CSV table of C-alpha atoms and ligand atoms in Angstrom, one decimal:
chain,number,residue,atom,x,y,z
A,8,MET,CA,0.0,0.0,0.0
A,9,LYS,CA,1.4,3.4,-1.0
A,10,ASN,CA,0.4,6.9,-0.2
A,11,ILE,CA,-0.2,8.7,-3.5
A,12,CYS,CA,-1.1,12.3,-4.3
A,13,ILE,CA,-2.6,13.1,-7.7
A,14,ILE,CA,-2.4,16.7,-8.7
A,15,GLY,CA,-5.0,17.6,-11.3
A,16,SER,CA,-8.4,16.0,-11.0
A,17,GLY,CA,-9.3,16.0,-14.6
A,18,TYR,CA,-9.8,13.0,-16.8
A,19,VAL,CA,-6.4,11.3,-16.4
A,20,GLY,CA,-6.1,12.3,-12.7
A,21,LEU,CA,-9.5,11.0,-11.6
A,22,VAL,CA,-9.2,7.7,-13.5
A,23,THR,CA,-5.7,7.1,-12.3
A,24,GLY,CA,-6.6,8.0,-8.7
A,25,ALA,CA,-9.7,5.8,-8.6
A,26,CYS,CA,-7.8,2.8,-10.2
A,27,PHE,CA,-4.8,3.1,-7.8
A,28,ALA,CA,-7.3,3.2,-4.9
A,29,GLU,CA,-8.9,0.1,-6.3
A,30,LEU,CA,-5.4,-1.6,-6.1
A,31,GLY,CA,-5.4,-0.9,-2.4
A,32,ASN,CA,-3.4,2.4,-2.2
A,33,LYS,CA,-4.4,5.5,-0.3
A,34,VAL,CA,-5.0,8.3,-2.8
A,35,ILE,CA,-5.4,12.1,-2.4
A,36,CYS,CA,-6.8,13.8,-5.5
A,37,VAL,CA,-6.0,17.5,-5.6
A,38,ASP,CA,-7.4,20.2,-7.8
A,39,ASN,CA,-7.3,24.0,-7.6
A,40,ASP,CA,-10.9,24.2,-8.7
A,41,VAL,CA,-12.6,24.4,-5.3
A,42,LYS,CA,-16.1,23.9,-6.9
A,43,LYS,CA,-14.9,20.7,-8.6
A,44,ILE,CA,-13.5,19.3,-5.4
A,45,LYS,CA,-16.8,20.1,-3.6
A,46,MET,CA,-18.7,18.2,-6.3
A,47,LEU,CA,-16.3,15.3,-6.2
A,48,LYS,CA,-16.8,15.0,-2.5
A,49,LYS,CA,-20.5,14.5,-3.3
A,50,ASN,CA,-19.6,12.0,-6.0
A,51,ILE,CA,-20.6,14.3,-8.8
A,52,LEU,CA,-18.1,13.9,-11.7
A,53,PRO,CA,-17.2,16.6,-14.1
A,54,PHE,CA,-17.5,14.2,-17.1
A,55,TYR,CA,-18.9,10.9,-18.1
A,56,GLU,CA,-16.7,7.8,-18.2
A,57,PRO,CA,-18.2,4.3,-18.0
A,58,GLY,CA,-17.7,2.7,-14.5
A,59,LEU,CA,-15.8,5.6,-13.0
A,60,LYS,CA,-18.5,6.9,-10.7
A,61,GLU,CA,-19.0,3.4,-9.3
A,62,LEU,CA,-15.3,2.8,-8.9
A,63,ILE,CA,-14.9,6.1,-6.9
A,64,ASN,CA,-17.9,5.2,-4.8
A,65,LYS,CA,-16.5,1.7,-4.0
A,66,ASN,CA,-13.2,3.1,-2.9
A,67,ARG,CA,-14.4,6.1,-0.8
A,68,SER,CA,-12.5,5.0,2.2
A,69,LYS,CA,-9.2,5.1,0.3
A,70,LEU,CA,-9.8,8.2,-1.8
A,71,SER,CA,-10.0,11.8,-0.6
A,72,PHE,CA,-10.3,15.1,-2.4
A,73,THR,CA,-8.7,18.4,-1.5
A,74,SER,CA,-7.7,21.7,-3.1
A,75,SER,CA,-4.5,21.9,-1.1
A,76,ILE,CA,-1.3,20.7,-2.8
A,77,LYS,CA,0.5,21.0,0.5
A,78,ASP,CA,-2.0,18.7,2.2
A,79,GLY,CA,-1.7,16.1,-0.6
A,80,VAL,CA,2.1,16.3,-0.9
A,81,GLU,CA,2.9,16.1,2.8
A,82,LYS,CA,0.9,12.9,3.3
A,83,SER,CA,2.2,11.1,0.2
A,84,GLU,CA,5.4,9.4,-1.0
A,85,ILE,CA,4.5,9.4,-4.7
A,86,VAL,CA,3.1,12.6,-6.3
A,87,PHE,CA,1.6,12.4,-9.8
A,88,ILE,CA,1.3,15.5,-11.9
A,89,THR,CA,-1.8,15.2,-14.1
A,90,VAL,CA,-2.6,18.8,-14.9
A,91,GLY,CA,-3.7,20.1,-18.3
A,92,THR,CA,-1.1,20.9,-20.9
A,93,PRO,CA,-3.3,22.7,-23.5
A,94,SER,CA,-2.2,24.0,-26.9
A,95,ARG,CA,-1.0,27.6,-27.2
A,96,ASP,CA,-2.0,29.5,-30.4
A,97,ASP,CA,1.3,28.5,-32.1
A,98,GLY,CA,0.7,24.8,-31.3
A,99,SER,CA,3.2,24.5,-28.5
A,100,ALA,CA,2.2,23.0,-25.2
A,101,ASP,CA,1.3,25.5,-22.5
A,102,LEU,CA,3.3,24.2,-19.5
A,103,SER,CA,2.5,26.9,-17.0
A,104,CYS,CA,0.3,24.7,-14.9
A,105,VAL,CA,3.1,22.1,-14.7
A,106,GLU,CA,5.5,24.8,-13.6
A,107,ARG,CA,3.1,26.2,-11.0
A,108,VAL,CA,2.5,22.7,-9.5
A,109,ALA,CA,6.2,21.9,-9.5
A,110,THR,CA,6.9,25.1,-7.5
A,111,GLU,CA,4.1,24.4,-5.0
A,112,ILE,CA,5.4,20.8,-4.6
A,113,ALA,CA,8.8,22.3,-3.8
A,114,HIS,CA,7.3,24.5,-1.1
A,115,SER,CA,5.4,21.5,0.4
A,116,ILE,CA,8.1,18.8,0.5
A,117,ASN,CA,8.6,17.5,4.0
A,118,ASN,CA,10.4,14.2,3.3
A,119,TYR,CA,11.5,12.1,0.3
A,120,LYS,CA,9.1,12.3,-2.7
A,121,LEU,CA,8.9,10.7,-6.1
A,122,ILE,CA,7.4,13.2,-8.4
A,123,VAL,CA,5.9,11.6,-11.5
A,124,GLU,CA,4.8,13.5,-14.6
A,125,LYS,CA,1.8,11.7,-16.2
A,126,SER,CA,0.4,14.6,-18.2
A,127,THR,CA,1.5,14.5,-21.8
A,128,VAL,CA,4.4,16.8,-22.0
A,129,PRO,CA,7.1,17.6,-24.6
A,130,VAL,CA,10.5,16.0,-24.2
A,131,GLU,CA,12.8,17.7,-21.6
A,132,THR,CA,9.9,18.7,-19.4
A,133,GLY,CA,11.1,16.3,-16.7
A,134,GLU,CA,14.4,18.2,-16.6
A,135,LYS,CA,12.5,21.5,-16.2
A,136,VAL,CA,10.3,20.1,-13.4
A,137,LYS,CA,13.5,18.9,-11.6
A,138,TYR,CA,15.2,22.3,-12.0
A,139,THR,CA,12.0,24.1,-10.8
A,140,ILE,CA,11.8,22.0,-7.7
A,141,LYS,CA,15.5,22.4,-7.0
A,142,ARG,CA,15.2,26.2,-7.4
A,143,ASN,CA,12.2,26.5,-5.0
A,144,ILE,CA,12.9,23.8,-2.4
A,145,VAL,CA,13.3,25.3,1.0
A,146,LYS,CA,14.8,22.4,3.0
A,147,LYS,CA,17.5,20.1,1.8
A,148,ILE,CA,15.4,17.1,1.1
A,149,GLU,CA,16.0,14.3,-1.4
A,150,PHE,CA,13.5,13.8,-4.3
A,151,ASP,CA,13.3,12.1,-7.6
A,152,VAL,CA,11.5,13.0,-10.8
A,153,ALA,CA,10.1,10.3,-13.2
A,154,SER,CA,8.0,10.1,-16.3
A,155,ASN,CA,5.1,7.6,-16.5
A,156,PRO,CA,3.1,8.6,-19.6
A,157,GLU,CA,-0.6,7.7,-19.8
A,158,PHE,CA,-2.2,5.8,-22.6
A,159,LEU,CA,-5.8,5.7,-21.4
A,160,ARG,CA,-8.5,6.0,-24.0
A,161,GLU,CA,-11.7,7.9,-23.2
A,162,GLY,CA,-14.7,5.6,-22.9
A,163,GLN,CA,-12.6,2.6,-21.9
A,164,ALA,CA,-10.2,4.2,-19.5
A,165,ILE,CA,-10.7,1.9,-16.5
A,166,ASN,CA,-10.2,-1.2,-18.6
A,167,ASP,CA,-7.1,0.4,-20.2
A,168,PHE,CA,-5.7,1.1,-16.8
A,169,PHE,CA,-6.0,-2.5,-15.5
A,170,HIS,CA,-5.1,-4.1,-18.9
A,171,PRO,CA,-2.6,-1.8,-20.6
A,172,ASP,CA,-0.4,-3.0,-23.5
A,173,ARG,CA,2.6,-1.7,-21.7
A,174,ILE,CA,3.7,0.5,-18.8
A,175,ILE,CA,6.4,3.0,-19.4
A,176,ILE,CA,8.6,4.2,-16.6
A,177,GLY,CA,11.2,6.9,-17.3
A,178,VAL,CA,13.6,7.3,-14.3
A,179,GLU,CA,17.0,8.5,-13.2
A,180,THR,CA,17.5,6.5,-10.1
A,181,LYS,CA,17.1,2.8,-8.9
A,182,LYS,CA,15.0,4.0,-6.0
A,183,ALA,CA,12.5,5.7,-8.3
A,184,GLU,CA,12.4,2.6,-10.5
A,185,LYS,CA,11.8,0.3,-7.5
A,186,ILE,CA,8.9,2.5,-6.2
A,187,LEU,CA,7.2,2.6,-9.6
A,188,THR,CA,7.6,-1.0,-10.5
A,189,GLU,CA,6.3,-2.0,-7.1
A,190,LEU,CA,3.3,0.3,-7.5
A,191,TYR,CA,2.4,-1.3,-10.9
A,192,LYS,CA,3.2,-4.9,-9.7
A,193,PRO,CA,-0.5,-5.9,-9.5
A,194,ILE,CA,-1.0,-5.1,-13.1
A,195,CYS,CA,-0.1,-7.8,-15.6
A,196,ALA,CA,1.7,-5.9,-18.4
A,197,PRO,CA,5.2,-5.5,-19.7
A,198,ILE,CA,7.1,-2.7,-17.9
A,199,LEU,CA,9.6,-0.8,-20.0
A,200,VAL,CA,12.1,1.1,-17.9
A,201,THR,CA,13.8,4.0,-19.8
A,202,ASP,CA,15.4,7.3,-19.1
A,203,ILE,CA,13.0,10.2,-18.6
A,204,LYS,CA,13.5,11.8,-22.1
A,205,SER,CA,12.8,8.5,-23.9
A,206,ALA,CA,9.6,8.0,-21.8
A,207,GLU,CA,8.4,11.5,-22.7
A,208,LEU,CA,9.1,10.8,-26.4
A,209,ILE,CA,7.3,7.5,-26.3
A,210,LYS,CA,4.1,9.2,-25.5
A,211,HIS,CA,4.3,12.0,-28.2
A,212,ALA,CA,5.6,9.5,-30.8
A,213,SER,CA,2.8,6.9,-30.0
A,214,ASN,CA,0.0,9.4,-30.3
A,215,SER,CA,1.5,11.0,-33.4
A,216,PHE,CA,2.0,7.6,-35.0
A,217,LEU,CA,-1.7,6.6,-34.4
A,218,ALA,CA,-2.8,10.0,-35.7
A,219,THR,CA,-0.6,9.4,-38.8
A,220,LYS,CA,-2.3,6.0,-39.3
A,221,ILE,CA,-5.7,7.7,-39.3
A,222,SER,CA,-4.7,10.4,-41.7
A,223,PHE,CA,-3.0,7.9,-43.9
A,224,ILE,CA,-6.2,5.8,-44.1
A,225,ASN,CA,-8.3,8.9,-44.7
A,226,ALA,CA,-6.0,9.8,-47.6
A,227,VAL,CA,-6.4,6.3,-49.1
A,228,ALA,CA,-10.2,6.7,-48.6
A,229,ASN,CA,-10.1,9.7,-50.9
A,230,ILE,CA,-8.3,7.7,-53.6
A,231,CYS,CA,-10.9,5.0,-53.1
A,232,GLU,CA,-13.6,7.5,-53.8
A,233,LEU,CA,-11.9,8.7,-56.9
A,234,VAL,CA,-11.7,5.2,-58.4
A,235,GLY,CA,-14.7,3.5,-56.9
A,236,ALA,CA,-12.9,1.2,-54.5
A,237,ASP,CA,-14.0,0.3,-50.9
A,238,ILE,CA,-11.8,1.6,-48.1
A,239,THR,CA,-13.2,-0.9,-45.6
A,240,LYS,CA,-11.9,-3.7,-47.8
A,241,VAL,CA,-8.6,-1.9,-48.4
A,242,ALA,CA,-8.1,-1.4,-44.7
A,243,GLU,CA,-9.0,-5.0,-44.0
A,244,GLY,CA,-6.5,-6.2,-46.5
A,245,MET,CA,-3.8,-3.9,-45.1
A,246,GLY,CA,-4.6,-4.8,-41.5
A,247,LEU,CA,-4.1,-8.5,-42.1
A,248,ASP,CA,-0.4,-7.8,-42.5
A,249,SER,CA,0.7,-8.3,-38.8
A,250,ARG,CA,3.3,-5.6,-39.4
A,251,ILE,CA,0.6,-3.1,-40.1
A,252,GLY,CA,-2.2,-4.3,-37.8
A,253,LYS,CA,-5.9,-3.7,-38.2
A,254,SER,CA,-6.5,-1.1,-35.5
A,255,PHE,CA,-6.7,2.6,-36.2
A,256,LEU,CA,-7.4,2.1,-39.9
A,257,ASN,CA,-11.0,3.2,-39.8
A,258,ALA,CA,-11.6,6.0,-42.3
A,259,GLY,CA,-13.9,8.8,-41.0
A,260,PRO,CA,-14.3,12.5,-40.4
A,261,GLY,CA,-10.8,12.8,-38.9
A,262,PHE,CA,-9.4,12.4,-35.4
A,263,GLY,CA,-10.6,14.7,-32.6
A,264,GLY,CA,-10.5,14.6,-28.8
A,265,SER,CA,-8.3,16.2,-26.3
A,266,CYS,CA,-5.1,14.3,-27.2
A,267,PHE,CA,-4.3,13.6,-30.9
A,268,PRO,CA,-4.8,17.1,-32.3
A,269,LYS,CA,-2.9,18.7,-29.4
A,270,ASP,CA,-0.1,16.1,-29.3
A,271,VAL,CA,0.5,16.2,-33.1
A,272,ASP,CA,0.8,20.0,-32.8
A,273,ALA,CA,3.0,19.9,-29.7
A,274,PHE,CA,5.3,17.2,-31.2
A,275,TYR,CA,5.7,19.1,-34.4
A,276,TRP,CA,6.5,22.3,-32.4
A,277,ILE,CA,9.0,20.8,-30.0
A,278,SER,CA,10.8,19.0,-32.9
A,279,LYS,CA,11.1,22.3,-34.7
A,280,LYS,CA,12.4,24.0,-31.6
A,281,LEU,CA,15.0,21.3,-31.2
A,282,GLY,CA,16.1,21.8,-34.8
A,283,TYR,CA,14.2,19.2,-36.8
A,284,ASP,CA,11.4,20.0,-39.2
A,285,PHE,CA,8.9,17.1,-38.7
A,286,ASN,CA,7.0,18.0,-41.8
A,287,LEU,CA,5.2,14.6,-41.9
A,288,LEU,CA,3.2,15.7,-38.8
A,289,TYR,CA,2.2,18.9,-40.6
A,290,GLU,CA,0.7,16.9,-43.4
A,291,VAL,CA,-1.1,14.6,-40.9
A,292,LYS,CA,-2.8,17.7,-39.5
A,293,LYS,CA,-3.6,19.1,-42.9
A,294,ILE,CA,-5.2,15.8,-44.1
A,295,ASN,CA,-7.2,15.8,-40.8
A,296,GLU,CA,-8.5,19.3,-41.4
A,297,THR,CA,-9.3,18.6,-45.1
A,298,GLN,CA,-11.3,15.5,-44.1
A,299,LYS,CA,-13.9,17.7,-42.4
A,300,GLN,CA,-14.3,19.7,-45.7
A,301,ASN,CA,-14.8,16.5,-47.5
A,302,ILE,CA,-17.7,15.6,-45.3
A,303,ILE,CA,-19.3,19.0,-45.9
A,304,LYS,CA,-18.8,18.5,-49.6
A,305,LYS,CA,-20.7,15.2,-49.3
A,306,VAL,CA,-23.6,17.0,-47.7
A,307,GLU,CA,-23.6,19.6,-50.4
A,308,ASP,CA,-23.4,17.0,-53.2
A,309,ALA,CA,-26.4,15.2,-51.7
A,310,LEU,CA,-28.5,18.2,-50.9
A,311,TRP,CA,-27.3,20.7,-53.6
A,312,ILE,CA,-28.5,23.8,-51.7
A,313,VAL,CA,-27.8,23.4,-48.0
A,314,ALA,CA,-29.6,26.6,-46.9
A,315,ASN,CA,-32.9,25.9,-45.1
A,316,LYS,CA,-32.5,22.2,-45.4
A,317,ILE,CA,-33.0,20.2,-42.1
A,318,ILE,CA,-30.0,18.1,-41.3
A,319,ALA,CA,-30.3,15.5,-38.5
A,320,VAL,CA,-26.9,15.0,-36.9
A,321,LEU,CA,-26.5,11.7,-35.0
A,322,GLY,CA,-23.5,11.9,-32.6
A,323,LEU,CA,-21.7,15.0,-31.3
A,324,SER,CA,-18.9,13.5,-29.1
A,325,PHE,CA,-15.5,12.9,-30.8
A,326,LYS,CA,-16.0,9.2,-30.3
A,327,PRO,CA,-18.5,6.9,-28.6
A,328,ASP,CA,-18.9,6.2,-24.9
A,329,THR,CA,-17.9,9.7,-23.8
A,330,ASP,CA,-19.6,13.1,-23.5
A,331,ASP,CA,-16.3,14.8,-24.6
A,332,ILE,CA,-16.8,17.2,-27.5
A,333,ARG,CA,-13.3,18.7,-27.5
A,334,MET,CA,-12.0,19.0,-31.1
A,335,SER,CA,-14.9,16.8,-32.1
A,336,PRO,CA,-15.3,16.9,-35.9
A,337,ALA,CA,-19.1,17.0,-35.4
A,338,ILE,CA,-18.9,20.4,-33.8
A,339,ASP,CA,-16.8,22.0,-36.5
A,340,ILE,CA,-18.9,20.4,-39.3
A,341,ILE,CA,-22.2,21.6,-37.7
A,342,LYS,CA,-20.8,25.1,-37.4
A,343,SER,CA,-19.9,25.2,-41.1
A,344,LEU,CA,-23.2,23.8,-42.1
A,345,GLN,CA,-25.0,26.4,-40.0
A,346,LYS,CA,-22.9,29.1,-41.8
A,347,LYS,CA,-24.3,27.8,-45.0
A,348,GLY,CA,-27.8,28.2,-43.7
A,349,ALA,CA,-28.6,24.6,-42.7
A,350,LYS,CA,-31.1,23.9,-39.9
A,351,ILE,CA,-29.6,21.4,-37.5
A,352,LYS,CA,-31.4,18.9,-35.4
A,353,ALA,CA,-29.1,16.8,-33.2
A,354,TYR,CA,-29.1,13.7,-30.9
A,355,ASP,CA,-26.3,12.2,-28.9
A,356,PRO,CA,-26.7,9.7,-26.0
A,357,LYS,CA,-24.3,11.7,-23.7
A,358,ALA,CA,-22.8,14.8,-25.3
A,359,MET,CA,-25.8,17.1,-25.7
A,360,LYS,CA,-25.4,18.9,-22.4
A,361,LYS,CA,-21.8,19.9,-23.2
A,362,SER,CA,-22.7,20.7,-26.8
A,363,LYS,CA,-25.3,23.3,-25.7
A,364,ASP,CA,-22.5,25.5,-24.5
A,365,VAL,CA,-20.7,25.7,-27.9
A,366,LEU,CA,-23.5,25.1,-30.4
A,367,LYS,CA,-26.3,27.5,-30.6
A,368,ASN,CA,-29.5,27.4,-32.8
A,369,VAL,CA,-29.5,23.6,-32.7
A,370,GLU,CA,-32.7,21.7,-32.0
A,371,TYR,CA,-31.6,19.0,-29.5
A,372,CYS,CA,-33.8,16.0,-29.7
A,373,LYS,CA,-34.6,13.3,-27.1
A,374,ASP,CA,-33.9,10.3,-29.4
A,375,ILE,CA,-32.8,9.2,-32.9
A,376,TYR,CA,-36.3,9.2,-34.3
A,377,SER,CA,-37.3,12.7,-33.1
A,378,ALA,CA,-34.0,14.0,-34.6
A,379,VAL,CA,-34.6,12.4,-38.1
A,380,LYS,CA,-38.3,13.3,-38.3
A,381,ASN,CA,-38.9,15.6,-41.2
A,382,SER,CA,-35.2,16.0,-42.0
A,383,ASP,CA,-33.7,16.2,-45.5
A,384,CYS,CA,-30.6,14.3,-44.6
A,385,ILE,CA,-29.1,12.3,-41.8
A,386,LEU,CA,-25.4,12.9,-40.9
A,387,VAL,CA,-24.0,10.2,-38.7
A,388,MET,CA,-20.9,11.6,-36.9
A,389,THR,CA,-20.2,9.2,-34.1
A,390,GLU,CA,-20.3,5.4,-34.1
A,391,TRP,CA,-22.4,5.0,-30.9
A,392,ASN,CA,-23.7,1.4,-30.6
A,393,GLU,CA,-27.3,2.8,-30.3
A,394,PHE,CA,-26.9,4.1,-33.9
A,395,LYS,CA,-26.0,0.6,-35.3
A,396,ASN,CA,-29.5,-0.8,-34.8
A,397,ILE,CA,-31.7,1.9,-36.3
A,398,ASP,CA,-35.0,0.9,-37.8
A,399,PHE,CA,-34.4,2.3,-41.2
A,400,GLU,CA,-37.8,1.5,-42.6
A,401,LYS,CA,-39.3,3.7,-39.9
A,402,VAL,CA,-36.7,6.3,-40.5
A,403,LYS,CA,-37.5,6.4,-44.2
A,404,ARG,CA,-41.2,6.9,-43.5
A,405,ILE,CA,-40.6,9.9,-41.2
A,406,MET,CA,-37.8,11.6,-43.1
A,407,LYS,CA,-38.5,14.2,-45.8
A,408,ASN,CA,-35.7,12.8,-48.0
A,409,PRO,CA,-34.0,9.4,-47.4
A,410,ILE,CA,-30.4,10.6,-47.6
A,411,LEU,CA,-27.8,9.2,-45.2
A,412,ILE,CA,-24.2,10.3,-44.8
A,413,ASP,CA,-22.4,7.7,-42.8
A,414,THR,CA,-19.1,9.3,-41.8
A,415,ARG,CA,-18.1,6.2,-39.8
A,416,ASN,CA,-18.9,3.5,-42.3
A,417,ILE,CA,-21.1,1.7,-39.8
A,418,TYR,CA,-23.9,0.7,-42.2
A,419,ASN,CA,-24.3,-1.8,-45.0
A,420,PRO,CA,-24.6,0.4,-48.1
A,421,GLU,CA,-26.4,-2.3,-50.2
A,422,LYS,CA,-29.1,-2.8,-47.6
A,423,LEU,CA,-29.7,0.9,-47.4
A,424,ILE,CA,-29.7,1.5,-51.1
A,425,LYS,CA,-32.2,-1.4,-51.5
A,426,LEU,CA,-34.4,0.3,-48.9
A,427,GLY,CA,-34.4,3.4,-51.1
A,428,PHE,CA,-31.8,5.5,-49.4
A,429,VAL,CA,-29.2,7.7,-51.0
A,430,TYR,CA,-26.1,6.4,-49.1
A,431,LYS,CA,-22.7,8.1,-48.9
A,432,GLY,CA,-20.0,6.6,-46.7
A,433,VAL,CA,-16.3,7.6,-46.5
A,434,GLY,CA,-14.0,6.0,-49.1
A,435,ARG,CA,-16.6,3.7,-50.6
B,11,UDX,C1,-6.0,8.7,-27.5
B,11,UDX,C2,-5.0,7.5,-27.4
B,11,UDX,O1,-5.5,6.4,-28.0
B,11,UDX,C3,-4.7,7.2,-25.9
B,11,UDX,O2,-3.7,6.2,-25.9
B,11,UDX,C4,-4.1,8.5,-25.2
B,11,UDX,O3,-3.9,8.3,-23.9
B,11,UDX,C5,-5.1,9.6,-25.4
B,11,UDX,O4,-5.4,9.8,-26.8
B,11,UDX,P1,-8.6,9.0,-27.1
B,11,UDX,O5,-8.3,10.5,-27.5
B,11,UDX,O6,-9.4,8.7,-25.9
B,11,UDX,O7,-7.2,8.3,-26.9
B,11,UDX,O8,-9.3,8.3,-28.3
B,11,UDX,P2,-8.9,7.3,-29.5
B,11,UDX,O9,-9.8,6.1,-29.3
B,11,UDX,O10,-7.5,7.0,-29.6
B,11,UDX,O11,-9.5,8.1,-30.8
B,11,UDX,C6,-9.0,9.3,-31.1
B,11,UDX,C7,-9.6,9.9,-32.3
B,11,UDX,O12,-9.3,9.1,-33.5
B,11,UDX,C8,-11.2,9.8,-32.3
B,11,UDX,O13,-11.7,11.0,-32.9
B,11,UDX,C9,-11.5,8.7,-33.2
B,11,UDX,O14,-12.8,8.8,-33.8
B,11,UDX,C10,-10.4,8.7,-34.2
B,11,UDX,N1,-10.2,7.4,-34.9
B,11,UDX,C11,-9.7,6.4,-34.2
B,11,UDX,C12,-10.4,7.3,-36.2
B,11,UDX,O15,-10.9,8.2,-36.9
B,11,UDX,N2,-10.1,6.1,-36.8
B,11,UDX,C13,-9.6,5.1,-36.2
B,11,UDX,O16,-9.3,4.0,-36.8
B,11,UDX,C14,-9.4,5.2,-34.8
């Protein structure tokens, strides 16, 4: 059993905290947002993640919430930093929260601490954290800095925590290595121990590589459209090669979320700063942006004049099983269609509450069928399971025009065409 402090009770922090508590550790979750801490004490979570609320509830006796870094640090041996590292306008990562937290940790250190960066940060951040703590530490107390990047996916974060493909531990001392390998002992996964810089790079390189895979398949999808081939078959054929693998080869409206867009930008930026022009990443980003334009073009091709047409958008979150709409292609596409004069009706199983803050003049509907009623076109933006079993005969009866744009290729085109739909997928 370890005493752990997690600074930053956002997505990564809360999931990590709850999971470490489940493993038997005593965890203090810290956040400077006092309102958030009050809510967490009442078991009200700031976002939706399957199973998280239940896990926090189950481990109440081992989990506590506070807004005081001092409190959390003093009572813990291991201190995880899981604060936000948002993009600046130029694409670089804004590390001011990491610096502030490192300074406060330095002021609070009362005995040996292992400070672990878990937020996604550019290479060399560990060095800067160490330097900041050294500069601000009051007493002469030993500490270590480590990097333990997080690979959780939203919507399946708890399962990812307990069953990861690998655990990366970037350390400088044997002591830090021992503490972290012991902490992760209950988890059955390969542990790779590296230096801190390599661990930091593994995270940026992994996310950028996955984003590259998505942009690559989206580019191939465009070729498929030009020649009349089927991207789902092309991806299947490619994926059967074990060197390529079948995951992350689903063509669609482009990647979104809080990680890929930000991490591709930040990796491009830090590489440039270090003296290497990582142009490939620039292209990855460009393809991703163009993909949204391609979807809008599909809508225009199907409807001709978009102004005053009713478009039923199914799915607002950037992927299923989350209410997260950050960098969701659905949000950008809806805004562009609204600019062209389209009237938007929308339904999402979880993300409508958050969408209301950023999307105005949208008619939010209580279910799929009220959204598609009287619409000129359905635009499926997220592959929620609920959307896979739609009664299309009913949909056809209640729509104005049976046009379906399936940006996630979740339906069988033949079946829909046979039913009388105009069907447009991506890359087929
Ligand atoms: C990602 C990484 O997978 C995870 O390891 C890291 O810790 C955080 O960033 P997440 O953002 O939760 O996780 O979502 P992910 O499932 O990776 O999907 C990212 C985006 O790519 C989504 O918009 C998704 O729709 C898109 N995507 C994914 C595709 O368009 N095609 C695919 O084949 C796979």
